[in-house]
Structure formats: C-alpha cells, structure tokens
Amino acid sequence: MSGKTKAKRPGPGMRRRNLRRNTLPALAQAGPVSVWMIVFVTLPTLFIIYISFMSRGVFGDVVYEFSLESYQTLLDATYFKVILKSLRVAVFTTMACLVIGYPFAYYIARKPREQASRLIMLIMIPFWTNSLMRLNSWLLLFQTSGPVNNFLQWAGLTDSPITFIYTDGLVALGMVTNMLPFAVLPLYSTIEKLEKSLLEASSDLGASPAKTFMRITLPLTFPGIFSAIILTFIPALGIYTVSDILGGGKVLYIGNIIKNQFGQIRNWPLGAALSVLLLAITALLIFIYTRFAKLEDMEVV
Amino acid sequence: MAEAIVTLTDVEKSFGSNLVVQKMNLDIEAGEFLTLLGPSGCGKTTTLRMIAGFEDTSAGSIKVQGEPVEDKEPYQRDVNTVFQNYSLFPHMNVYDNVAYGLTIKKVPKDEIKTRVGKMLELVQLTGYEKRKPDALSGGQKQRVAIARALINNPKVLLLDEPLGALDLKLRKQMQLELKRLQKRLGITFVYVTHDQEEALTMSDRIAVMNGGVIDQLGSPKEIYDHPKTRFVASFIGESNIFDGTVQAVDGTLLTVETPAGLMQTRGEGFAVGEAMHISIRPEHLLAEKQPVPGFDLAGRVKDFTYLGTAVKTAIDLKDGTEAKFSRIEQDAECAEGDTVYVHWKPEKSVAIKKTAG
C-alpha cells in the first residue's frame, strides 16, 4: 500500500494521510444524506442555474449555447412589474399572517394543553385537506351566484353580484388562508415556551400590559416571528396554484410565469433565470436569518 | 403594636369549589419580617399572590397602608415580589433587569445608573452588569431578583420561597444575608416558605398556616415553645406528641392517660375526662432505670443515631409509638434493648386543647 511509504515521509504527506483518516469516516457517516442531497437538491439546482445561461431554440428546445438573454429579459419592464407585484403580495401575505396568526397563536398558547391541541387541530385539518379542493371551494363560495353574493343581495348590501373571483383580492385571501398554519405553528411554539411568571414579574415591576407586551413578550417571541416570516414569505413568493385557480390565469405572479415558461411557452432558460432569482431572494433571507440567530447566541455568552 | 402596613380582613380565595384560603385576618406590621409557613397546599403562596395582585380575592379586603388594593392591578400596587424561580428576563443583562422598574417609570437615565449601581453594590454584584441571567449561578440570580425588586423602594417586599432552588449551604448563607438586608433597609418582608427551620431563623413573626387558615401567629420562640395546636407542634421542629384524656387535675398539674401510658403536664382550663394532646420536645425527654412517680412510660431502647452535635435515641413505648429522645452525649449506662422509664418535667411539655380540625 502506498500509505506505508507516505507515512515515512514527514510534512505534507503525513498531514494528508491524517486528513484522509479523519474525513473518510466522517464522509461515510454523512454519506447517505450527502448522496441524497447531491442527487435531489444540488444537481437539480446546478442544472437550473446552468440552463438559465443557455438560449432558447426555435421549437422551444434548450440550445446549449451560453447566453445572457434570459437575464436581460428579466430587466424588461413587464417582468420587473410582475416581480415587484409578487414581492408585494408575498409581503402582504406575510404581514397578514403575522397580524392574524400572532393573536391567534397567543390565544392558543394560553389555553390548557388539551384545549390547545384541539385548537391546533382546527388549524391543521384544512392544512391537510387537498389544496386544490380548498381553493376550488373558495371559488364556489365567491362565484357570481355563490353563497356570498346571494347573501349580500339578500341582505340588500348590493344590487348586483360583485365580481370576487379572478381578482387580486381573492388571490390574497387564498394566499393568507393557505399560509396561515405556517405562521401560527412556529409562533405558537415560542409563545407557549414563554413563562407566565416573566409577565407577572414585569407587571409586578410596574409595567402595564401594553408595556409588558412590547418589552417582554415581543422580544422573547422574536425567534418565532422570524421563523413565521421565513416560512410564509418564501412559499408565498413562489406559489402558483393559488393565483392559478383563484386568479383564473388573469392574475400573474412570478410563480405562474415560471410555470408557464417551463410549460406552455416552453422557454426553459427564462423560467430557469426566474427560478434563480427566486433562489437568490430566498438565500438572502436565510442568510439574514442565520446572522440573527448567531447574534442571539453570541449575546448569551 | 406598630402600625399595620398590610391588613387582610376576612380574605378568602377559592379555585372552583376548592377553598384555598379561608376567612383570613392578618395585620402585617411596618418593618417586620413576617413568614407565612406551612406545608404545600396550605394557601401561603396564594395569600402572597393575592397581596401582589396576581390572584383576585374571592371575598374580604386587602389594604396596603390603609388603602384598599383589591381593584388594583399588580402594576398599580406599591409592593414588589421576588419569585420562586427568579423570573429574570432572559433577553436582558443584569443591569437592564435591575433597571427595569425604573425604566418603566421613566426615571432619568443618570439616576437609573446611580441607583442600579448602588443596588448591585448592596447585593454584592458589582461588575456583573453585562452578564445575561444564563451566565449566573443560582445564588447570583437570586441576588439580581432581589435587587430588581428592591430598587423600586417597595413598601412591602413579597418573597415566594426565594431560596427553594439553592443548595443547603448557599441557602443558609442567603438566609443570613436576607435577614441583614431587611434589618438594614427597614422594609417589610413577607416571606413564604415550607421550611420551618428557615422560618425560625429569619422571622420576627411566623404565621403557621394549615388548610387555608392561620393556626398560630407569633414569634419564633412562642411558636416553638408554646404551640397552640397539634399541627403546629408537629410541624415546627421535632416533637413527641401524645393524644390522651385528662385523668386528674391538681392545680395546673394534669395527669393524662394515653395509649402509651400515664404522663404529666401543666396546663390551665382543662377538665377531667377532656381529650387533649401533649407535646414534648426530644431535648426535654428524660429516661431512668427506675419508674418515676406520675409517669408510666416504660420503653425499650431501640437504637442510637449519632449526629455530631447530639445523639438521638429512639425508644419503643408499649403501644408501639416511638419516642424521640435527643441528648448532648450518649450515657454509657443504657444500651440497645434496655428497658427504660421515660419522663419529663411537667412544665417542659405543652398541653394542647383538642380542636375540631
């Protein structure tokens, strides 16, 4: 074995051998996971990035020639507008989920355990229902001759049916209801861990409930808030089923465009470039998140 | 009697159908160290939490400096609490924790700085300002909790088993420090504990609670030497308690018949045939080789336990009860298995009226 001759030699050879001795078992332990990650995450991602730099053939095929055309298209005003609009909707969805989810999570967390798990189930049941079914039931509810319009007309609040379906408003409603569990669950788990005696201590020291919330509750549940933001914002930015079904093809977000580029329009490089943009935004958010987490750790020491 | 700073009048508290505190009347004097002592579930913590405002009273009234506080929220009351588990704010360092009450009151920054500095000096934590609670030991956390409460100059400081989580040695040290602090500052301390030794060491007065009522209120010495109920006698310190009926009354000298045998005690207001209890501390027990007039308590020496400061002897009496007997030294004359005759000076024992409870 060559290892024997290397071992006699001092210096870099020795180091290399030690390195190999340590990394091999480590690799073996991480092996199955690494293989999984490489095959199903890294390679597809690299492929997407690769394709985004290729150009589109006449028949919608991918021509393997380097080109920046797709990225130039992204700077086009129409696409830029869609991207901005998608960001706006994602931000709105995230904010709405936080504003609705926080009080809700707080309410659940302050209930006895048994009641709390029942309330959590109430959130989870729609979450486990097929999302297409859920979205289509929104359509049924809000369609021109649907229960909501019928009720509004019966109550005399409107003379003619209101067009709810295929509007930005209904898409936003669908987004919020779709994402709410992702916000409530992490919020619930941090609020639940918050010790009641800390709130009592704050009150004891003269802080009104509002001050206690701002100075104790909010800072201590910040990790949950941040997880909720990440968990709602990222899917909200990329999801296309909601806008597809509730927007009826009239409401376009970045997710719909990516889907269309890979589907009907068959412009894979452009779809890939849009995906890379999404990836970049996500990565940036996660980077900020980990920096936050690290800062927290460092302050403790 | 000094001026009462906290007055509880007929205070009751029930959780559902469970009456935790019953018809409690208590005057807490300004500047005293009062301990609410009792086993868990006796209502002592609930009482404290009602004074702090964390629990509403079901009935009765609580006054602080003559002013009713039942309708005030905790943040509107001039009392501060030291919690059992410290409850320091984990996201703030020591300085911010101690400064919290002043920051809320919008005290000027410079003043906060000097007052926090003084407070940390008082609890010997100068130099720890920047530490987070996670990086403190149990004793240090306790000091921060005390400083955080005291900085607000409360009229009354409520302490809910503050030393419960500390180890024995540290607890003893903190007991002395707390007592000194209280004397120096002259603030009224209301202290909750289930540790009778702690209560005896620190308190000016002790309220022994049992089943939601105060069984006895008095100085540590009164409570130790003259327990008024069987519960107080058994809960405070070690005691031999006999249940019996009065057989003869001769002035204050009572001869009492018990399952263990005949014994004597002193007490007033007892009638022949009355059921009563006798409590005698282990250190007041005597044992002879010969029967003693007035007593008929023969027993067999069971074993000796050497404790360093004392020798504890257990003696099996004829009805199977074990008499605890504590002496400075073990006398050579008696050995395990010997028959001895137990007695005591009647005035050293306490005659206790039988109560309904």
CSV table of C-alpha atoms in Angstrom, one decimal, chain A residues 195-209 211-212 215-216 219-220 296 299-301, chain B residues 49 54 74-75 79-81 83 85 87-92 100-101 103-104 106 132 134 148-149 152:
chain,number,residue,atom,x,y,z
A,195,GLU,CA,-43.0,31.7,31.1
A,196,LYS,CA,-46.1,33.2,32.6
A,197,SER,CA,-44.1,34.3,35.7
A,198,LEU,CA,-42.0,36.6,33.4
A,199,LEU,CA,-45.1,38.5,32.5
A,200,GLU,CA,-46.1,38.6,36.2
A,201,ALA,CA,-42.7,39.9,37.1
A,202,SER,CA,-43.0,42.7,34.5
A,203,SER,CA,-46.4,43.6,35.8
A,204,ASP,CA,-45.1,43.5,39.4
A,205,LEU,CA,-42.4,46.0,38.5
A,206,GLY,CA,-44.9,48.5,37.3
A,207,ALA,CA,-45.3,47.7,33.6
A,208,SER,CA,-48.8,48.0,32.1
A,209,PRO,CA,-49.9,45.1,29.8
A,211,LYS,CA,-45.5,47.8,28.0
A,212,THR,CA,-45.1,44.2,29.1
A,215,ARG,CA,-40.6,44.9,26.3
A,216,ILE,CA,-41.0,41.2,27.3
A,219,PRO,CA,-38.6,40.3,22.1
A,220,LEU,CA,-38.8,36.9,23.7
A,296,GLU,CA,-28.5,35.9,19.6
A,299,GLU,CA,-25.1,37.7,23.3
A,300,VAL,CA,-25.8,34.9,25.6
A,301,VAL,CA,-22.1,34.1,26.1
B,49,ARG,CA,-50.2,36.3,45.3
B,54,PHE,CA,-51.7,38.1,40.7
B,74,PRO,CA,-50.2,44.3,40.1
B,75,TYR,CA,-48.5,47.2,38.3
B,79,VAL,CA,-45.4,46.0,46.6
B,80,ASN,CA,-42.8,44.0,44.8
B,81,THR,CA,-42.2,40.3,44.5
B,83,PHE,CA,-40.3,34.9,42.6
B,85,ASN,CA,-37.8,30.7,40.1
B,87,SER,CA,-38.1,35.0,36.7
B,88,LEU,CA,-35.3,37.2,35.4
B,89,PHE,CA,-35.8,38.5,31.9
B,90,PRO,CA,-33.6,36.2,29.8
B,91,HIS,CA,-33.1,38.7,27.0
B,92,MET,CA,-31.8,41.4,29.3
B,100,TYR,CA,-36.5,47.5,34.6
B,101,GLY,CA,-38.8,49.1,37.1
B,103,THR,CA,-37.1,52.4,33.1
B,104,ILE,CA,-40.8,51.7,33.1
B,106,LYS,CA,-39.3,56.8,33.0
B,132,LYS,CA,-27.0,37.6,31.0
B,134,ASP,CA,-28.0,32.4,31.8
B,148,ARG,CA,-34.7,44.2,40.8
B,149,ALA,CA,-37.5,44.2,43.3
B,152,ASN,CA,-38.4,50.3,43.3
